[in-house]
Short mmCIF file of C-alpha atoms in Angstrom, two decimals:
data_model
loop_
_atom_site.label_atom_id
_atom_site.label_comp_id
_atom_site.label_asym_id
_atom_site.label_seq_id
_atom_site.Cartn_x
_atom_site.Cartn_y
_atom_site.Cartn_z
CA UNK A 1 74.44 14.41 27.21
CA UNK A 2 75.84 15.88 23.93
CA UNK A 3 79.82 16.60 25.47
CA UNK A 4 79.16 12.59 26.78
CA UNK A 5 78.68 11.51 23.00
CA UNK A 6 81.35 14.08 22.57
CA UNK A 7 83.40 12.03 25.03
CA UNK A 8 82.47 8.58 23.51
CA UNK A 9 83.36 9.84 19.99
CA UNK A 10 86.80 10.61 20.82
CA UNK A 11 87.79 7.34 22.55
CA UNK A 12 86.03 5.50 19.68
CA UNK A 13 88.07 7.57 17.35
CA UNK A 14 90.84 6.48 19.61
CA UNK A 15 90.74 2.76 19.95
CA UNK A 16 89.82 2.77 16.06
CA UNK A 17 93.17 4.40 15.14
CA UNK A 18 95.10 1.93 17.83
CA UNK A 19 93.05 -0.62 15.74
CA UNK A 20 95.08 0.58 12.67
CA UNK A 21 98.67 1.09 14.31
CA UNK A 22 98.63 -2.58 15.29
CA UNK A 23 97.26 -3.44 12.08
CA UNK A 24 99.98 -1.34 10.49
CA UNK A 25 102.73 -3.04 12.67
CA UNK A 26 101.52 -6.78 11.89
CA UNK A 27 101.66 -6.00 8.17
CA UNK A 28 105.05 -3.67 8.29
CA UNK A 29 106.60 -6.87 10.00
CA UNK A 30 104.94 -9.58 8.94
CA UNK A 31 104.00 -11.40 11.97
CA UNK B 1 59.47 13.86 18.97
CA UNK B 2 58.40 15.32 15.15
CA UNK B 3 59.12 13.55 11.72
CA UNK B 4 60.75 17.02 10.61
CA UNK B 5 62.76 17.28 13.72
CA UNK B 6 63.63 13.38 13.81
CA UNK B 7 65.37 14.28 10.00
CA UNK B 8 66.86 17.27 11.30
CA UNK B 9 68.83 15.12 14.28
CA UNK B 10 69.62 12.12 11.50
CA UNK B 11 71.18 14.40 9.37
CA UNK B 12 73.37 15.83 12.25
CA UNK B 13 74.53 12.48 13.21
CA UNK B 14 75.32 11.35 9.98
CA UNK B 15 77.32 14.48 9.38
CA UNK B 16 79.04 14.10 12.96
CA UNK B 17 79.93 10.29 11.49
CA UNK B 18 81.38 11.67 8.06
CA UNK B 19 83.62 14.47 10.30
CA UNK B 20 84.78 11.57 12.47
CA UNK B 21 85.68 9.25 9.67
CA UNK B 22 87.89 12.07 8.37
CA UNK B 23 89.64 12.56 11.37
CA UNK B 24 90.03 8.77 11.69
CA UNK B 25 91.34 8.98 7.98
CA UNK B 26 93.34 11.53 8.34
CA UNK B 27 94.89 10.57 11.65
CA UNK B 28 96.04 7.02 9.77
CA UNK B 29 96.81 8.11 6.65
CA UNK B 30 100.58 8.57 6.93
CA UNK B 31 100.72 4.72 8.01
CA UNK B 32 98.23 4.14 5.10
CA UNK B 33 100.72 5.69 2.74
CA UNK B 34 103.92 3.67 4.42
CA UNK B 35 102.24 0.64 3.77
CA UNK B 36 101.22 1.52 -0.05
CA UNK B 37 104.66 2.86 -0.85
CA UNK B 38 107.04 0.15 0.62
CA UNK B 39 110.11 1.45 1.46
CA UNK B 40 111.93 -2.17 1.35
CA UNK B 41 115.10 -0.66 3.16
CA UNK B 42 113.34 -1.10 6.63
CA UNK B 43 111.68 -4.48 6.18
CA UNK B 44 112.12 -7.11 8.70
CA UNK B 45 111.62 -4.73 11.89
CA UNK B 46 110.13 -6.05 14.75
CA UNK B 47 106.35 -5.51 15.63
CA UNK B 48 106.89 -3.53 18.52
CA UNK B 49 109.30 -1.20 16.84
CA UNK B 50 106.30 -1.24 13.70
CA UNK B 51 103.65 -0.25 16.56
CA UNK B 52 105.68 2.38 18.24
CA UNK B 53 106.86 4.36 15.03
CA UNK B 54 102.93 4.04 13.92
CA UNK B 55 101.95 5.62 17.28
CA UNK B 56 104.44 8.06 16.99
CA UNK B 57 103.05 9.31 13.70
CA UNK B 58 99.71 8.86 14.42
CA UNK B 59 99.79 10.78 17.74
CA UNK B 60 101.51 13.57 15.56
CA UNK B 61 99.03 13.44 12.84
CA UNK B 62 95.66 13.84 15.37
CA UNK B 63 97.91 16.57 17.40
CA UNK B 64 98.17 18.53 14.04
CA UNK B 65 94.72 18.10 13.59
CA UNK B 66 93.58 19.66 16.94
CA UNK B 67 94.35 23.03 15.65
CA UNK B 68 92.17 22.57 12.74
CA UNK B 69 89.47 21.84 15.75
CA UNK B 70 90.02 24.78 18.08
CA UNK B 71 90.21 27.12 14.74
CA UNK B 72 86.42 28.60 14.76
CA UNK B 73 85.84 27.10 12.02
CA UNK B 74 81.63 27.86 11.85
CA UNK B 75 81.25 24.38 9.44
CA UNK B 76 82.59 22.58 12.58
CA UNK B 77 81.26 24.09 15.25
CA UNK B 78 77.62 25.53 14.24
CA UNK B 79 76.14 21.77 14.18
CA UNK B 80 77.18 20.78 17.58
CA UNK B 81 77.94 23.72 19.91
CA UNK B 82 81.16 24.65 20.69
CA UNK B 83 81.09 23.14 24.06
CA UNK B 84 80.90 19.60 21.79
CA UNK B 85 83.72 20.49 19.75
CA UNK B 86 86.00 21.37 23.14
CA UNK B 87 85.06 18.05 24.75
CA UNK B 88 85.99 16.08 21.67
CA UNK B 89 89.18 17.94 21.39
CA UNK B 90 90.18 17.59 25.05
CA UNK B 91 89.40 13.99 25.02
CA UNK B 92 91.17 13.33 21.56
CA UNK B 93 94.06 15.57 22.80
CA UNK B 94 95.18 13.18 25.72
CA UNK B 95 94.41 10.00 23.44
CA UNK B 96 96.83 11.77 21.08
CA UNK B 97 99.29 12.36 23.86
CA UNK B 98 98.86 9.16 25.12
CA UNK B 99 100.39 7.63 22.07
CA UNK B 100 102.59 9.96 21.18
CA UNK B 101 104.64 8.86 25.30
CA UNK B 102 103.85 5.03 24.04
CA UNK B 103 106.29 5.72 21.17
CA UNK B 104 109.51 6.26 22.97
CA UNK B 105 108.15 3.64 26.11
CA UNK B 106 107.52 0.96 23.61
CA UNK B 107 111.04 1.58 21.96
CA UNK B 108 113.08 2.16 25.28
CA UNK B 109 111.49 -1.41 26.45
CA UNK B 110 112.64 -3.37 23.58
CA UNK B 111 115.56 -2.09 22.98
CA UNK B 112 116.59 -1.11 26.05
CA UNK B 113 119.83 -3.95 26.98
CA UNK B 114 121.27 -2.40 23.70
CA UNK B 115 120.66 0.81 25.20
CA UNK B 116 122.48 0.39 28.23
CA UNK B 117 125.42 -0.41 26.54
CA UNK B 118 125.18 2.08 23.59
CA UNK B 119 125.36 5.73 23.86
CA UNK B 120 122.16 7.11 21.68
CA UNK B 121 123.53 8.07 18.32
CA UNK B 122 121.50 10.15 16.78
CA UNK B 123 121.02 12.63 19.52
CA UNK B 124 118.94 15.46 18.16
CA UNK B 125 116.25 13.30 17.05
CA UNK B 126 116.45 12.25 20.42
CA UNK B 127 115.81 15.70 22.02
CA UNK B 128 113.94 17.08 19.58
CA UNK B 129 111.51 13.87 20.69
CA UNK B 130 111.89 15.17 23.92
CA UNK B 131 111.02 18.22 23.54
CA UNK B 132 107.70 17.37 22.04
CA UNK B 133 106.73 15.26 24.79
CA UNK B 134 107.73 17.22 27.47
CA UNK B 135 105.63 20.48 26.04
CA UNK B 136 102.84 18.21 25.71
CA UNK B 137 103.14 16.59 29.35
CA UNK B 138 103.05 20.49 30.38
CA UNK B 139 100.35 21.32 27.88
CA UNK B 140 97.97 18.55 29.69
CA UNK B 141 99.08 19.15 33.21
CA UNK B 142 98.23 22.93 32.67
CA UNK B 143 94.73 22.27 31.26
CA UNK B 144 93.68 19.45 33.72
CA UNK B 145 95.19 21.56 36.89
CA UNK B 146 94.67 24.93 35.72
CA UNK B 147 92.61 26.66 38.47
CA UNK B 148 94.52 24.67 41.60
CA UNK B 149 98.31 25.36 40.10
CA UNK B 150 97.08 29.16 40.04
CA UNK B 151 96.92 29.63 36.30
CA UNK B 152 95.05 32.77 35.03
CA UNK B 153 92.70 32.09 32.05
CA UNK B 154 94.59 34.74 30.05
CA UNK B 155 97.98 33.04 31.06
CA UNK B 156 96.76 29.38 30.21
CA UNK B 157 95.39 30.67 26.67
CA UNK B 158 98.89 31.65 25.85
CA UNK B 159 101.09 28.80 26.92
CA UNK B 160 98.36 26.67 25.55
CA UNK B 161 99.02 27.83 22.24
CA UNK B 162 102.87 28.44 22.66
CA UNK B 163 103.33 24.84 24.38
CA UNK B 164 101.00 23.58 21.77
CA UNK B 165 102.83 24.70 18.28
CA UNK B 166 106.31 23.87 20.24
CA UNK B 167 105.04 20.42 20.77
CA UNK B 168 103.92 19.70 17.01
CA UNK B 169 107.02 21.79 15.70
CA UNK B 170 109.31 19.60 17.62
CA UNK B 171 107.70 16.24 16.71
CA UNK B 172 107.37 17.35 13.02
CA UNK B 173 111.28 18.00 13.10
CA UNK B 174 111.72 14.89 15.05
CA UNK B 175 110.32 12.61 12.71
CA UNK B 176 111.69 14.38 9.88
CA UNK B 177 115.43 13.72 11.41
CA UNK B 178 115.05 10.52 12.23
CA UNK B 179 113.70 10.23 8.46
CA UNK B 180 113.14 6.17 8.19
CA UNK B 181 109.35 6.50 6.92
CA UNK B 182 109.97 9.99 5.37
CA UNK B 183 112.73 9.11 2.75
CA UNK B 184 110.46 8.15 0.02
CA UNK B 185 108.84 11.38 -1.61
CA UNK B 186 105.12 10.75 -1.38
CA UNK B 187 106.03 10.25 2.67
CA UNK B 188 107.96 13.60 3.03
CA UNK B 189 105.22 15.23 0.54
CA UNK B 190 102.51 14.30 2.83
CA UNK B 191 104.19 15.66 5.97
CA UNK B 192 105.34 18.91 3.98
CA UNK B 193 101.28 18.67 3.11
CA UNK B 194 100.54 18.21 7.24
CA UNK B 195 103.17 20.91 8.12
CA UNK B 196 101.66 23.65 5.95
CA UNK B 197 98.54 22.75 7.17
CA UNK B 198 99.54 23.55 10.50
CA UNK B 199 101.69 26.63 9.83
CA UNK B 200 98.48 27.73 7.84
CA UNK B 201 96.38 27.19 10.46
CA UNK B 202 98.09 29.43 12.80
CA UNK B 203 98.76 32.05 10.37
CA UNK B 204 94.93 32.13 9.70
CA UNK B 205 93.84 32.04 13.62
CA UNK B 206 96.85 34.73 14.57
CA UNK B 207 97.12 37.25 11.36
CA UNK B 208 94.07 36.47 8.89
CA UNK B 209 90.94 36.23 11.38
CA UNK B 210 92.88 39.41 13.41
CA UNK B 211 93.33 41.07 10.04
CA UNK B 212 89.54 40.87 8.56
CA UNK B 213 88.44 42.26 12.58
CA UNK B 214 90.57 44.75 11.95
CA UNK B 215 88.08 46.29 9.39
CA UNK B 216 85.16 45.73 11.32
CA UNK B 217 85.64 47.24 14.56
CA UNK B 218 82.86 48.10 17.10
CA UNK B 219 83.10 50.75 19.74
CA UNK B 220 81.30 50.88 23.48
CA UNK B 221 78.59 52.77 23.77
CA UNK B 222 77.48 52.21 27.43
CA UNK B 223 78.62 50.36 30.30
CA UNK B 224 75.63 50.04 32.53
CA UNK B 225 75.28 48.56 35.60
CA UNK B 226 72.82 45.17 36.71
CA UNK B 227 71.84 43.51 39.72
CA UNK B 228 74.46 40.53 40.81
CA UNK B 229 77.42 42.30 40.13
CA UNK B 230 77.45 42.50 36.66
CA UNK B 231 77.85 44.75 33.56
CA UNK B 232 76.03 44.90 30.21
CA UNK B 233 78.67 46.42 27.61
CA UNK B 234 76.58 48.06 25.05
CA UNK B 235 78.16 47.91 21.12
CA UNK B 236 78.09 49.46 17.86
CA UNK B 237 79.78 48.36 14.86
CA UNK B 238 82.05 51.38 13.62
CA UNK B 239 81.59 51.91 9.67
CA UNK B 240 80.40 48.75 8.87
CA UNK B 241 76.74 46.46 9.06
CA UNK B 242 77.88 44.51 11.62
CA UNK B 243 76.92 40.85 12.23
CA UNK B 244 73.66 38.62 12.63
CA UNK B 245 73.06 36.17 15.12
CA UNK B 246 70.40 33.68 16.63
CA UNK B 247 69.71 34.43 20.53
CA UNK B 248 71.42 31.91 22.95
CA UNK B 249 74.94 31.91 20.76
CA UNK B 250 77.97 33.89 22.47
CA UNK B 251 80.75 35.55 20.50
CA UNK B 252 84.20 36.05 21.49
CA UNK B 253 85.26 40.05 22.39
CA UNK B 254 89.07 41.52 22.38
CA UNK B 255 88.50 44.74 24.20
CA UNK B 256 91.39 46.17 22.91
CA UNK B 257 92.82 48.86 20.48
CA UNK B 258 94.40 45.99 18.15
CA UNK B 259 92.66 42.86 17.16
CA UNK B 260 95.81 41.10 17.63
CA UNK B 261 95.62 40.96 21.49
CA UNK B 262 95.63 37.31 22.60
CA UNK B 263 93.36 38.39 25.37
CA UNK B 264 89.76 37.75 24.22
CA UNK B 265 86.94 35.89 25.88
CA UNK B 266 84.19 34.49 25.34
CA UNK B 267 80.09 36.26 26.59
CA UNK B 268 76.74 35.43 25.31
CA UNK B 269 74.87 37.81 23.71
CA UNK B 270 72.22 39.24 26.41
CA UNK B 271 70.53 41.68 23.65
CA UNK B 272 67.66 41.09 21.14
CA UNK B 273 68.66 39.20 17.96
CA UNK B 274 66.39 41.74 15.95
CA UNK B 275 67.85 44.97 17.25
CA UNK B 276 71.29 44.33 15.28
CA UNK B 277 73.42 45.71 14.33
CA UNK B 278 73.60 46.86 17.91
CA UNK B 279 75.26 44.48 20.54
CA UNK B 280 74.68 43.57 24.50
CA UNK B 281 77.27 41.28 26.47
CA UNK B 282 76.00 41.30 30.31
CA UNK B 283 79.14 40.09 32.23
CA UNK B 284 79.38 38.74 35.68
CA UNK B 285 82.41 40.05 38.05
CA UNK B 286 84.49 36.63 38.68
CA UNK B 287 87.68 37.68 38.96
CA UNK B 288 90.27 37.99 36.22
CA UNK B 289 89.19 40.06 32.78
CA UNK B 290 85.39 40.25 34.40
CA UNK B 291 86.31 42.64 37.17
CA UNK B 292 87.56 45.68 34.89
CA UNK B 293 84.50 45.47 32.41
CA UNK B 294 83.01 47.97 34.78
CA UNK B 295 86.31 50.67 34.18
CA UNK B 296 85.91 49.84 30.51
CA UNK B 297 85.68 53.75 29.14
CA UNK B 298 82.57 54.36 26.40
CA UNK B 299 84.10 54.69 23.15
CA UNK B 300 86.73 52.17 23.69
CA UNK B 301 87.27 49.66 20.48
CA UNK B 302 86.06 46.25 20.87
CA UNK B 303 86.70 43.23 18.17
CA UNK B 304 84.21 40.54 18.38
CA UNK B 305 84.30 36.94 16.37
CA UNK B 306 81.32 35.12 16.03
CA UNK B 307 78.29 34.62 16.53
CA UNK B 308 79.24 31.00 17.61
CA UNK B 309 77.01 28.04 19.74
CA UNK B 310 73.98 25.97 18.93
CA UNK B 311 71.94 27.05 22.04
CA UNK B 312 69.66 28.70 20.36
CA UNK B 313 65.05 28.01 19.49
CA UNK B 314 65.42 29.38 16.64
CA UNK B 315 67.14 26.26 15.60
CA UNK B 316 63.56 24.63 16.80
CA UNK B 317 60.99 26.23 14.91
CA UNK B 318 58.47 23.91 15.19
CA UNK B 319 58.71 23.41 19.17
CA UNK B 320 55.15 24.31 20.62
CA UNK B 321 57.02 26.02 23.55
CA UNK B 322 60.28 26.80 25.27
CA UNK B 323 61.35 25.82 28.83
CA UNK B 324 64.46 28.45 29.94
CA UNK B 325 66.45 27.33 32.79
CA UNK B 326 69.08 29.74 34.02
CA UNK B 327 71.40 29.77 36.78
CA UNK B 328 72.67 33.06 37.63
CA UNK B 329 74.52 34.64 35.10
CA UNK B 330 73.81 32.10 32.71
CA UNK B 331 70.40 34.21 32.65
CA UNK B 332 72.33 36.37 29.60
CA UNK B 333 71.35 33.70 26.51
CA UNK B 334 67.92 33.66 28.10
CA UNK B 335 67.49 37.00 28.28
CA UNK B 336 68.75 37.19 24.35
CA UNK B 337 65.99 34.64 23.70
CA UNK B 338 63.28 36.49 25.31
CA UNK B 339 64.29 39.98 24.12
CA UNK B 340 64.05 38.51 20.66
CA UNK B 341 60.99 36.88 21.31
CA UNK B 342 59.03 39.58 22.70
CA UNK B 343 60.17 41.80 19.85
CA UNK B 344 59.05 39.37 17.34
CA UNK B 345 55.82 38.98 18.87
CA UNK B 346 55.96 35.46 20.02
CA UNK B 347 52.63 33.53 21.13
CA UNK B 348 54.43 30.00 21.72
CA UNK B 349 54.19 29.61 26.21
CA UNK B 350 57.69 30.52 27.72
CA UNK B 351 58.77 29.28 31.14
CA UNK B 352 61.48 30.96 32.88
CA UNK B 353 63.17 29.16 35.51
CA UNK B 354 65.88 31.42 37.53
CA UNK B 355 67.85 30.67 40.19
CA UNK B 356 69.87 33.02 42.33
CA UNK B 357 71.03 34.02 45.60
CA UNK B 358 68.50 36.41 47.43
CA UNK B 359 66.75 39.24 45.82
CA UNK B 360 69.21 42.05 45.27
CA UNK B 361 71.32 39.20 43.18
CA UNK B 362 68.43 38.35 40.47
CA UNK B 363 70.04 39.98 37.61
CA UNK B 364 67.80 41.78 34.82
CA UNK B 365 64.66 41.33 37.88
CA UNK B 366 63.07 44.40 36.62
CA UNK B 367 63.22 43.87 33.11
CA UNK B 368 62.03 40.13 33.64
CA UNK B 369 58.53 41.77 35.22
CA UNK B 370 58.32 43.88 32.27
CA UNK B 371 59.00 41.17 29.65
CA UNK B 372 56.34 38.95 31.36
CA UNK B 373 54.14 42.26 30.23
CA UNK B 374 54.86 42.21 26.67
CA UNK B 375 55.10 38.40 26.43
CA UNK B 376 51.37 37.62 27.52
CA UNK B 377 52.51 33.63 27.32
CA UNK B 378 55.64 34.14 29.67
CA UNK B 379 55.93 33.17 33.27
CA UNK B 380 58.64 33.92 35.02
CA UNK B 381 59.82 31.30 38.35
CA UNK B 382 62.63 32.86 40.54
CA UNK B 383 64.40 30.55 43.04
CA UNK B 384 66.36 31.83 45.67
CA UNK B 385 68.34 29.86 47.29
CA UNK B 386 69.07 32.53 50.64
CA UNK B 387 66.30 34.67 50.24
CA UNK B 388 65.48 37.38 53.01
CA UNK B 389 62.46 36.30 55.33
CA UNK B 390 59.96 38.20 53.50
CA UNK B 391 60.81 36.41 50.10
CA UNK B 392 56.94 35.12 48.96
CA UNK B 393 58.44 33.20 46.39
CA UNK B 394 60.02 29.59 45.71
CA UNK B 395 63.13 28.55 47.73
CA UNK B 396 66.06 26.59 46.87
CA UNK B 397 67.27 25.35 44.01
CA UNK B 398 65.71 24.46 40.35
CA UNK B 399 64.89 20.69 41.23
CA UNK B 400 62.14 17.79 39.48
CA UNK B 401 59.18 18.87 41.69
CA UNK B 402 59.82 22.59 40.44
CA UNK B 403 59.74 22.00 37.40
CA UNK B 404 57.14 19.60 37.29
CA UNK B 405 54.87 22.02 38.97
CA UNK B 406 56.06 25.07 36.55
CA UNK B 407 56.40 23.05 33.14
CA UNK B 408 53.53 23.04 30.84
CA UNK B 409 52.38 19.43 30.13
CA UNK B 410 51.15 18.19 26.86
CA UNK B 411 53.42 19.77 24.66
CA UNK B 412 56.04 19.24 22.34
CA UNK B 413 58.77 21.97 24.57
CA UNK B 414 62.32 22.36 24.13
CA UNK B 415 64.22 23.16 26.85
CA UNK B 416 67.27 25.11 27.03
CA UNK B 417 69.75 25.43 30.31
CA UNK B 418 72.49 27.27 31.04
CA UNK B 419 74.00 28.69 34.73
CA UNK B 420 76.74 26.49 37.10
CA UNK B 421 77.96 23.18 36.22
CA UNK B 422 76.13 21.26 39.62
CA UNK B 423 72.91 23.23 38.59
CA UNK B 424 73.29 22.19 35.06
CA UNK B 425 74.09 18.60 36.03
CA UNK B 426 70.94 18.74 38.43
CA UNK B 427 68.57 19.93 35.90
CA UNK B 428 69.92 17.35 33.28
CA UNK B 429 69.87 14.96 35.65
CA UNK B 430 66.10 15.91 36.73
CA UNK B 431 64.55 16.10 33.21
CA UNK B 432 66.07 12.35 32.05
CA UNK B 433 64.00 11.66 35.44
CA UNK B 434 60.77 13.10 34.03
CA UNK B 435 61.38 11.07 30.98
CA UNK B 436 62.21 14.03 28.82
CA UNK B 437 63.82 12.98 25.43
CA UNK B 438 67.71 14.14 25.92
CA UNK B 439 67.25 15.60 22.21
CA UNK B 440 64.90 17.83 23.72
CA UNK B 441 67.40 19.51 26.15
CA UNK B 442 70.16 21.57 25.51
CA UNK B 443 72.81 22.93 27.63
CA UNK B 444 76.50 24.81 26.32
CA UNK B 445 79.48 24.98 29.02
CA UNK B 446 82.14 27.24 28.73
CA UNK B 447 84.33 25.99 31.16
CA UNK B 448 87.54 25.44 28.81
CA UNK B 449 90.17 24.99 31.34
#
């Protein structure tokens, strides 16, 4: 149960620093 | 589920939310501080170009960071059990990789008709790219694959490490050649900043932790044989007070004449919790480091590092009882748990729920008959699973109707399970069927790789 939060942590951790890469790139070239 | 306990758990997720947001911030900072400082020079580049160098720092950022994870670091690790911290780190490890191989497939996509007709001219940023990627493709090929490729755990530890610094040495260098984001000074501070870090962090796991062992060694006092193949090494700390810990955590032992040895594992402590400074590891025989604890010589110097793990009542004083659930050799926290317990007198029932093979293979069975003696609240359940024909016991394996039967109802029990990973996921998978509350179960697994 815990290593499944564990699990669902890191890929929230992961789409949430996607979320600011593409947020990055929008603003870096102004699309 | 208690008021006192229901705090405890809130404060443990809010904590768990504050570590994550720093990883998150600390992961996206370098893009935070491109975007703050401006560098004008490279305005006007495409979005996917924008999105692929991000990624490419960003993967390198949360691949620094993993060593900060796997460190020991007790503020990490004591809140969640190690197991938690290795999941997280496995998982975040192949998101990590996963955008650090978008970075040059996003780039070699866009750009690639100029590509084909343009030899790459800046070639050692190119390679040193490479280089990082490639370790890390190897890194996460060995971990996945490690036991059908043939990898020995000793062997694995090593490369992992090796393939590990290479890859975030490499990248570092890489991004630092290439230089676009880095050539304003608050940029190349903060990666000077991320590369310390990391060089830090190795010199602390590799010469500092090694260093302060060094002083506090212990030396083997008794190798003594058990049922089911196994060993308990018996310990005493050497000229120093040695170290306190909780039954149900697990340390990690060098056996070895330097501290420095890469070659340390990690065991549960089997002994009582209140007859430190002396220490127990009971080991199974599976192959590998396991089958020489038997040759290890009394007197022989051991370095231990811990105690680590959160599988542990003590962490649960207010539970009216504990459920133990042990497959075989994960009998060694449990038997730390009710070692301690007897010695301290406890009052609080105690089920014991074993499983093994046949008789001969029921590790500690003597001692088991003699703690149910001086625990008056303890009952102890063995289930064999080939027993001989004369067996007047329970048969097969540690299912619902077991532990219905066995479990004491009407209380407020914490249960605590540790033994193969199909037991473990049949007990877990067993007690959510009985309704009970998953905070109320708790289970470490070792199996790194």
């Amino acid at each position: 149960m815990r290593r499944h939060l564990a699990t669902l942590a890191a890929l929230a951790v992961g789409l949430a620093v996607l979320g600011v890469c593409v947020a990055f790139a929008f603003l870096r070239s102004g699309s | 589920m208690s008021w006192l306990g229901f705090e405890w758990r809130s404060r443990h997720v809010v904590e768990g939310v504050l570590w994550l947001g720093l990883y998150v911030a600390l992961s996206v900072f370098p893009l935070v501080l491109v975007l703050l400082t401006k560098p004008e020079e490279l305005a006007g580049r495409s979005f996917w170009t924008e999105l692929s160098v991000g990624l490419g720092f960003v993967g390198l950022a949360m691949m620094t960071l993993q060593f900060a994870l796997t460190a020991r670091f007790k503020t990490i690790k004591s809140p969640y059990g190690s197991d938690v911290v290795y999941a997280f780190h496995r998982v975040i490890s192949l998101v990590a990789v996963f955008f650090v191989i978008l970075h040059p497939l996003i780039l070699f996509v866009e750009r690639w008709e100029t590509m084909k007709s343009r030899p790459i001219t800046h070639p050692w940023p190119f390679w040193l790219g490479t280089a990082s990627v490639l370790c890390l493709v190897g890194l996460v090929v060995v971990s996945l694959w490690r036991r059908p490729l043939g990898v020995h755990y000793d062997g694995w530890r090593r490369w992992h490490a090796i393939l590990a610094s290479m890859a975030v040495a490499f990248g570092v260098l890489h991004a630092l050649w290439v230089g676009h984001y880095l050539s304003t000074p608050a940029n190349r501070w903060l990666w000077l900043g991320y590369t310390l870090a990391f060089v830090g962090l190795i010199v602390y796991v590799r010469l500092v932790k090694p260093l302060r062992e060094l002083g506090r060694p212990y030396a083997v006092t008794a190798v003594i044989p058990q049922r089911g193949d196994a060993w308990t090494l018996q310990l005493k700390p050497i000229g120093h007070g040695g170290l306190r810990f909780s039954p149900g955590q697990f340390a990690w032992i060098t056996v070895n004449d330097s501290p420095f040895s890469d070659r340390e594992h990690p065991f549960s402590f089997s002994g009582s919790s209140e007859r430190a400074p002396e220490l127990e590891f009971t080991i199974k025989n599976l192959g590998d480091f396991t089958s020489r604890v038997k040759d290890i010589p009394v007197g022989q110097r051991v370095y231990v590092d811990g105690p680590f793990g959160a599988l542990s009542a003590d962490r649960h004083p207010r539970a009216e009882g504990f459920v133990f659930i042990a497959g075989g050799i994960g009998i060694t926290p449990m038997m730390s748990h009710l070692r301690t317990m007897a010695d301290r007198g406890e009052r609080r029932p105690l089920v014991l729920l074993y499983g093994s093979r046949d008789e001969e293979s029921i590790t500690f069975r003597e001692e088991l008959d003699e703690l149910q003696r001086r625990l008056p609240n303890l009952k102890v359940v063995h289930v064999l699973s080939k027993p001989s024909a004369a067996w007047q016991g329970e048969r097969g394996f540690i299912d619902r109707e077991k532990l219905e039967r066995y479990v004491p109802k009407g209380l407020q029990l914490e249960y605590f399970i540790c033994g193969p990973d199909p037991m473990m996921d049949a007990v877990e998978r067993a007690l959510q069927e009985m309704g009970v509350p998953a905070g109320d179960y708790h289970a470490e697994r070792f199996n790194l790789a």
